[in-house]
GROMACS .gro file of C-alpha atoms in nm:
model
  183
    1UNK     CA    1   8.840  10.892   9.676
    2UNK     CA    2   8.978  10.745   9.957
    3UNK     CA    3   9.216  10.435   9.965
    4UNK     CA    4   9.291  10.313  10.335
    5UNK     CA    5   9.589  10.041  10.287
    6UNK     CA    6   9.842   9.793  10.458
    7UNK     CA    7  10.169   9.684  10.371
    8UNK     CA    8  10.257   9.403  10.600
    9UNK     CA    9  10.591   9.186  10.611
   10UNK     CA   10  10.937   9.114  10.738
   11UNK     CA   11  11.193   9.407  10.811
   12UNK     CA   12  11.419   9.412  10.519
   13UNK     CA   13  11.153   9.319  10.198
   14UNK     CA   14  11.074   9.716  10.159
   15UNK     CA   15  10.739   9.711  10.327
   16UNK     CA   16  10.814  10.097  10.470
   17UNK     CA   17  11.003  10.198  10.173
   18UNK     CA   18  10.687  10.097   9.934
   19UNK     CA   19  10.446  10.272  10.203
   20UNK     CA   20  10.715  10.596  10.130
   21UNK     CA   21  10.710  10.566   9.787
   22UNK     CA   22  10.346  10.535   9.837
   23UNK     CA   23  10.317  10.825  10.021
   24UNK     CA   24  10.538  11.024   9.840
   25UNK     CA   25  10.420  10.981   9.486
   26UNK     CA   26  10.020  11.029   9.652
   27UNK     CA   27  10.182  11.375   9.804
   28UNK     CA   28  10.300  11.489   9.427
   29UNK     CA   29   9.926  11.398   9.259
   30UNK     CA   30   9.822  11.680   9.526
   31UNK     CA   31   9.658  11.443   9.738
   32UNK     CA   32   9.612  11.409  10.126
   33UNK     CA   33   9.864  11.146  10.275
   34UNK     CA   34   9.953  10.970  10.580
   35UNK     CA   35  10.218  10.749  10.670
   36UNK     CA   36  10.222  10.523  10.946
   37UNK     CA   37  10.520  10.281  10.986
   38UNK     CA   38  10.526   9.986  11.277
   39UNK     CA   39  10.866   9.777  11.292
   40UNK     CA   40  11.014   9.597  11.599
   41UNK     CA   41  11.381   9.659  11.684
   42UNK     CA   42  11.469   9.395  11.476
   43UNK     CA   43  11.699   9.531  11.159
   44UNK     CA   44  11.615   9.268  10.973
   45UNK     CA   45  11.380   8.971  10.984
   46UNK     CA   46  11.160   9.109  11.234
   47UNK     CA   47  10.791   9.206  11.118
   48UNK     CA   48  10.703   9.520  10.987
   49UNK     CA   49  10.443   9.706  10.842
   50UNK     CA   50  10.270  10.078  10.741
   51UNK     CA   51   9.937  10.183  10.721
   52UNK     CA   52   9.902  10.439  10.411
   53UNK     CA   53   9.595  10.678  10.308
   54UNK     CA   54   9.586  10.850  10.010
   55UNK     CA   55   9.275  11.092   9.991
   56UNK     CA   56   9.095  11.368   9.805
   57UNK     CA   57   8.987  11.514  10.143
   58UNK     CA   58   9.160  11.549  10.472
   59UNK     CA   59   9.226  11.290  10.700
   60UNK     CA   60   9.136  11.273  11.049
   61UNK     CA   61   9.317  10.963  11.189
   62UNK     CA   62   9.605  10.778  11.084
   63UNK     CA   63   9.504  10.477  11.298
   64UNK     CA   64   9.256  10.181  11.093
   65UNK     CA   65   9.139   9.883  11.270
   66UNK     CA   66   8.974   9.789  10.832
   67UNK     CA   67   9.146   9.819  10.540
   68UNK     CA   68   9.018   9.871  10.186
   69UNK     CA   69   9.390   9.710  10.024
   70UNK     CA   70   9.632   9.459  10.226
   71UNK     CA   71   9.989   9.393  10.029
   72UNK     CA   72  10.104   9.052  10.255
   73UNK     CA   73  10.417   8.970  10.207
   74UNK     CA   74  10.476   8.718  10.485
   75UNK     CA   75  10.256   8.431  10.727
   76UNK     CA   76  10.254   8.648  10.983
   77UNK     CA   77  10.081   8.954  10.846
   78UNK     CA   78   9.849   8.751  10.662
   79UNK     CA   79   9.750   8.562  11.013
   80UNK     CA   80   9.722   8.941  11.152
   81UNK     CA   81   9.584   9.111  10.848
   82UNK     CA   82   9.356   8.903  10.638
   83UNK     CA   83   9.038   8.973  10.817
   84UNK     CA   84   9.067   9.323  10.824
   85UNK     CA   85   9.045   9.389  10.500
   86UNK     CA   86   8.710   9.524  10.492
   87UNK     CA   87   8.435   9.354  10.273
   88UNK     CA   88   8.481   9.426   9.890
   89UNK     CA   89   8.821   9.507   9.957
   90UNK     CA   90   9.173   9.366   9.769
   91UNK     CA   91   9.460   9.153   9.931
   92UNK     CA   92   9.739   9.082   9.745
   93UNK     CA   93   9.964   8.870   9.852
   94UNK     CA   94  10.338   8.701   9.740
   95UNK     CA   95  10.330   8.323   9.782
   96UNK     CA   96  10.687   8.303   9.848
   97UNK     CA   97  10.609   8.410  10.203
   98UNK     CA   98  10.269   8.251  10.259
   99UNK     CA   99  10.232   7.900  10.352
  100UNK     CA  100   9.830   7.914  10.414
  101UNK     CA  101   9.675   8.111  10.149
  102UNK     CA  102   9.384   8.350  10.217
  103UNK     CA  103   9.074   8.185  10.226
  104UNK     CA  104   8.830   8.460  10.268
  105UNK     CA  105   8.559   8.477   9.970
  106UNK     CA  106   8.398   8.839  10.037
  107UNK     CA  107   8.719   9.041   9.876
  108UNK     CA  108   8.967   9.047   9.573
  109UNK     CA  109   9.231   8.845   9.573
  110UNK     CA  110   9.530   8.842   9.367
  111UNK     CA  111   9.827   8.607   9.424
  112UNK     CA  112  10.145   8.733   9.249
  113UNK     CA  113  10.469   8.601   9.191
  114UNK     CA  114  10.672   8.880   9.255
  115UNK     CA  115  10.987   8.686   9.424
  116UNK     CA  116  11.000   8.467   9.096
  117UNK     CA  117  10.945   8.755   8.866
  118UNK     CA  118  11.202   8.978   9.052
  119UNK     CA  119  11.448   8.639   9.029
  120UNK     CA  120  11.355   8.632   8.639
  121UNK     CA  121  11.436   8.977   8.644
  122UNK     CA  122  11.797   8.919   8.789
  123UNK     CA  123  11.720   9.150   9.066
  124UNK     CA  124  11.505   8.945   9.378
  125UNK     CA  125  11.585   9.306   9.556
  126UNK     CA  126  11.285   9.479   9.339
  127UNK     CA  127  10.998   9.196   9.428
  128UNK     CA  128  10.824   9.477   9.625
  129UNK     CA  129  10.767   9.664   9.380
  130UNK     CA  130  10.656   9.396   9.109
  131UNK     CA  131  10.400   9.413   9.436
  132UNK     CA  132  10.384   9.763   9.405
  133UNK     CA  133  10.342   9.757   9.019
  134UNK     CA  134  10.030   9.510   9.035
  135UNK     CA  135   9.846   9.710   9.304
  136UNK     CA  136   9.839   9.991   9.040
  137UNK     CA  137   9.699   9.767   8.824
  138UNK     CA  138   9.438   9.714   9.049
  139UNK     CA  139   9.386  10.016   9.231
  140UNK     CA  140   9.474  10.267   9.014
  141UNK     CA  141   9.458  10.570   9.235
  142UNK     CA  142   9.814  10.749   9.121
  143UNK     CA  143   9.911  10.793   8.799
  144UNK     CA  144  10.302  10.616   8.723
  145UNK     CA  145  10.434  10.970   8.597
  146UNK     CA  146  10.342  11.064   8.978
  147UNK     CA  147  10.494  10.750   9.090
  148UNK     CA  148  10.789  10.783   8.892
  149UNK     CA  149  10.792  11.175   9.124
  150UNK     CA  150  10.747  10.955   9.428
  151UNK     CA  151  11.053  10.750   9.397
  152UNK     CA  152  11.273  11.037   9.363
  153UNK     CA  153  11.164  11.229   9.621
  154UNK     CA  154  11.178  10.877   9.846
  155UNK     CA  155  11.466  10.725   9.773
  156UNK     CA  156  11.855  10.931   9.846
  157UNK     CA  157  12.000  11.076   9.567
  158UNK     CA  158  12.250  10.749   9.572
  159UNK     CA  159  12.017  10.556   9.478
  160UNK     CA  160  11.883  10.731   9.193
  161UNK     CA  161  12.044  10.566   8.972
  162UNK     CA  162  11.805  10.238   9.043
  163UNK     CA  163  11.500  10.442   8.971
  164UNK     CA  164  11.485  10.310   8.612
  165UNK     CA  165  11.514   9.931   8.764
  166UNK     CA  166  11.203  10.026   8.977
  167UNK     CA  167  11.003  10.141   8.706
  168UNK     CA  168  11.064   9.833   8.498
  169UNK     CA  169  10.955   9.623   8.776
  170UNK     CA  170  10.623   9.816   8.873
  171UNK     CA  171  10.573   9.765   8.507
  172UNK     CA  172  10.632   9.434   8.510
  173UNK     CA  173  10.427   9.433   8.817
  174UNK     CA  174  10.141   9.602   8.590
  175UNK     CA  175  10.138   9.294   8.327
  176UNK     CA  176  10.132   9.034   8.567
  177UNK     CA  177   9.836   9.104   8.711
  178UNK     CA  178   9.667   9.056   8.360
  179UNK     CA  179   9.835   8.692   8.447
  180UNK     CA  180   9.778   8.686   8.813
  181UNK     CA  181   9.551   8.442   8.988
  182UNK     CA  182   9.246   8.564   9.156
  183UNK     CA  183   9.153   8.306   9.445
   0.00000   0.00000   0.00000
């Protein structure tokens, strides 16, 4: 198994910190891992986005020009990213941030509303990973026990104390996809 991936959005929505977490919880299910961040200088509100593989065998390259999953989270990426998403592949995108919805027919596509959710939720800080949580559903290629690993080892002890707020949203991420509409 091999899963080739994108996270793509503004600085600030937790596009690297979901590649980390990503990374991280791939790293503690013994996988192979790479993590590739690219951000501009901008803090916040500039675009940003990581290119994460998670494999059973080594990995030769970091660098993809096709992905098998994009996560969009803004216009932008999905203007960049949308066509490389390789045939058969998954996109899933938040409409929050997308104004033109994908429109390509020959991969899975799953629109979810993880700004509202997050909002319903009382928290719009954990809408990446209501993200996060669906793509599981979807791709399941890490077990939630591992992810659970993942968080801790990704996030500073400080913020530990949010790990059960992240888990309820990836799970709430999980049964919305159930509700999620595939384009």
């Amino acid at each position: 198994m091999t899963e080739e991936m994108i996270i793509a959005g503004f600085g600030g929505q937790g596009v690297l910190s979901m590649g980390k977490i990503l990374a991280y919880s791939g790293i503690m299910e013994d996988k192979e891992v790479t993590w590739f961040p690219s951000y501009g200088p901008e803090m916040r509100g500039g675009t940003a986005n990581v290119t994460v593989i998670v494999s059973d065998t080594r990995i030769s390259s970091p660098i993809l020009q096709e992905f098998d999953t994009a996560i969009i989270l803004n216009q932008q990426s999905m203007d960049k990213f949308e066509s490389a998403v390789k045939p058969g592949g998954t996109l899933l995108y938040d409409p929050n941030g997308v104004i033109n919805p994908p429109t390509r027919t020959d991969i899975n596509i799953f629109k979810v509303e993880a700004t509202k959710t997050a909002v319903e939720m009382g928290n719009p800080k954990v809408f990446n990973m209501i993200v996060f949580g669906s793509y599981l559903k979807v791709r399941p290629i890490l077990s939630l026990d591992n992810v659970e690993k993942g968080l801790e080892k990704s996030l500073p002890e400080r913020y530990h104390k949010l790990i059960p707020l992240n888990l309820e949203a990836i799970k709430k991420g999980q049964e919305l996809v159930d509700d999620v509409q595939v384009v």
